[in-house]
GROMACS .gro file of C-alpha atoms in nm:
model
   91
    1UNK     CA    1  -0.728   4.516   1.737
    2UNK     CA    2  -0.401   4.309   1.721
    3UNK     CA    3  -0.196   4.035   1.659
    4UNK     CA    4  -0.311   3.954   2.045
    5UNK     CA    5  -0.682   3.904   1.995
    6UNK     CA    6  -0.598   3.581   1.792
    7UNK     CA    7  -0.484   3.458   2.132
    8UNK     CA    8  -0.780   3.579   2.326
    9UNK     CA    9  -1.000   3.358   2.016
   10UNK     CA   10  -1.234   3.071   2.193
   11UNK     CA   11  -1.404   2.795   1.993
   12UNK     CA   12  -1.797   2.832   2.136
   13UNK     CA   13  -1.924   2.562   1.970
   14UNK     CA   14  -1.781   2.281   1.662
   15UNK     CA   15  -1.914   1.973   1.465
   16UNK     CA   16  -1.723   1.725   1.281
   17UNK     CA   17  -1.928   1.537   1.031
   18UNK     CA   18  -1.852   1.193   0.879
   19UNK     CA   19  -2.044   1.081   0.613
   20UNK     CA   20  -1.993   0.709   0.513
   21UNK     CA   21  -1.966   0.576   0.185
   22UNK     CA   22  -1.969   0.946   0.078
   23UNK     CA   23  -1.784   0.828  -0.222
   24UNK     CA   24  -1.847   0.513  -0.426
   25UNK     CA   25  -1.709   0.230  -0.434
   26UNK     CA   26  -1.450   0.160  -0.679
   27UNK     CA   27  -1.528  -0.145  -0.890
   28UNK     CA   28  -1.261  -0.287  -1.100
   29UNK     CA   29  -1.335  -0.282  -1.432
   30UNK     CA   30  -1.560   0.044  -1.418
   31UNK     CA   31  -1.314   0.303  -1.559
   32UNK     CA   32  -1.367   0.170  -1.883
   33UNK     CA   33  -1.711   0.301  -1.839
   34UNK     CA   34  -1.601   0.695  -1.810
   35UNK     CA   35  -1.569   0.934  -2.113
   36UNK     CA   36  -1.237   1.096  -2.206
   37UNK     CA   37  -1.318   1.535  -2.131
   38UNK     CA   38  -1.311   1.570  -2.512
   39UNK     CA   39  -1.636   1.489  -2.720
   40UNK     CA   40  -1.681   1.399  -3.067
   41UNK     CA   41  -1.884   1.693  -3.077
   42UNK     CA   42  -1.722   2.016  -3.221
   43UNK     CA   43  -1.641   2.278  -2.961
   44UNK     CA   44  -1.800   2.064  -2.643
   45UNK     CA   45  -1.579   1.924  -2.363
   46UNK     CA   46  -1.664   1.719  -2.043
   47UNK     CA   47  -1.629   1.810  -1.689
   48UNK     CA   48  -1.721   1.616  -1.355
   49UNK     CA   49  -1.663   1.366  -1.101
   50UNK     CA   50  -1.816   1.122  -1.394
   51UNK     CA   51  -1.534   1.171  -1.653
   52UNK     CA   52  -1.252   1.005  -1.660
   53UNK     CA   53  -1.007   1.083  -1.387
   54UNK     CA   54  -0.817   0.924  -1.117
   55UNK     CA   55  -0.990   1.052  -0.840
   56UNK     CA   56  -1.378   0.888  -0.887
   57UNK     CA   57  -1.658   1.035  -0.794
   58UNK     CA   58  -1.597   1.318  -0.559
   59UNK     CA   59  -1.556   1.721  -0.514
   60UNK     CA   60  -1.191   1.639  -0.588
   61UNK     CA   61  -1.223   1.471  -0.916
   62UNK     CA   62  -1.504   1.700  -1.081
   63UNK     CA   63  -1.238   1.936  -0.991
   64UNK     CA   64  -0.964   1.758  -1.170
   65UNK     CA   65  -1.197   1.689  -1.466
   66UNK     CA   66  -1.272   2.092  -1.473
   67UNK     CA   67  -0.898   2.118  -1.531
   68UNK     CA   68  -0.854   1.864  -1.773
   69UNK     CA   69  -1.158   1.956  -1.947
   70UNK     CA   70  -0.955   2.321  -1.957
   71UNK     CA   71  -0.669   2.185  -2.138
   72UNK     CA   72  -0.847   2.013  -2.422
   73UNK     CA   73  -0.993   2.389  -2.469
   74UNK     CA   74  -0.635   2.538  -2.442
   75UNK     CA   75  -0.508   2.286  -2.636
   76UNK     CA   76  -0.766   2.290  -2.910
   77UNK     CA   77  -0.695   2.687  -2.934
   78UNK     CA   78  -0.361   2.714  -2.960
   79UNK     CA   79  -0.368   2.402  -3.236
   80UNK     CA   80  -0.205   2.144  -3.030
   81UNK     CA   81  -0.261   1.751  -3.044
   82UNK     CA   82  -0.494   1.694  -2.783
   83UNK     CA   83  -0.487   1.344  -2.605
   84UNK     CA   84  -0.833   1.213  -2.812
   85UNK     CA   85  -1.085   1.064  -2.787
   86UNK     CA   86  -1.119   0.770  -2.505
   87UNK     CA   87  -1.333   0.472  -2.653
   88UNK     CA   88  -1.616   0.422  -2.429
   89UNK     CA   89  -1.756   0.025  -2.349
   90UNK     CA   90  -2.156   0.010  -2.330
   91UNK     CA   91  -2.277  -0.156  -1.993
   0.00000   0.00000   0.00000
């Protein structure tokens, strides 16, 4: 085995898949709908692609929200001023 085997590498067999309307559509006016990670609720934070973040629903904003739901904890630990919380319209 070396660095020459890479080369010797063939693709047998590949698939790309494309999945329409995968994520939502973004309606204005929705984002008002989304809560804020933090909770009223003592020692309970939000994550997912249904928080508020900039990215909607998808993989890459439930990631996002994981973080940001992370920093509220950090925050909250170390005793700093967290951002609050986000008031949240009924539909």
């Amino acid at each position: 085995p070396g660095a020459n085997d890479a080369d010797r590498a063939n693709v047998i067999k590949s698939t790309v898949v494309r999945v329409p309307r995968s994520v939502y559509a973004a309606t204005p006016g929705r984002n008002k709908y989304r809560p804020s990670q933090e909770s009223p609720v003592e020692n309970f934070v939000l994550a997912g692609d249904f928080a508020s973040q900039k990215y909607l629903g998808s993989m890459e904003g439930a990631v996002l929200s994981g973080k940001l739901a992370a920093e509220v904890v950090c925050d909250r630990c170390e005793g700093r001023t967290t951002k609050g919380l986000r008031d949240v319209h009924e539909s």
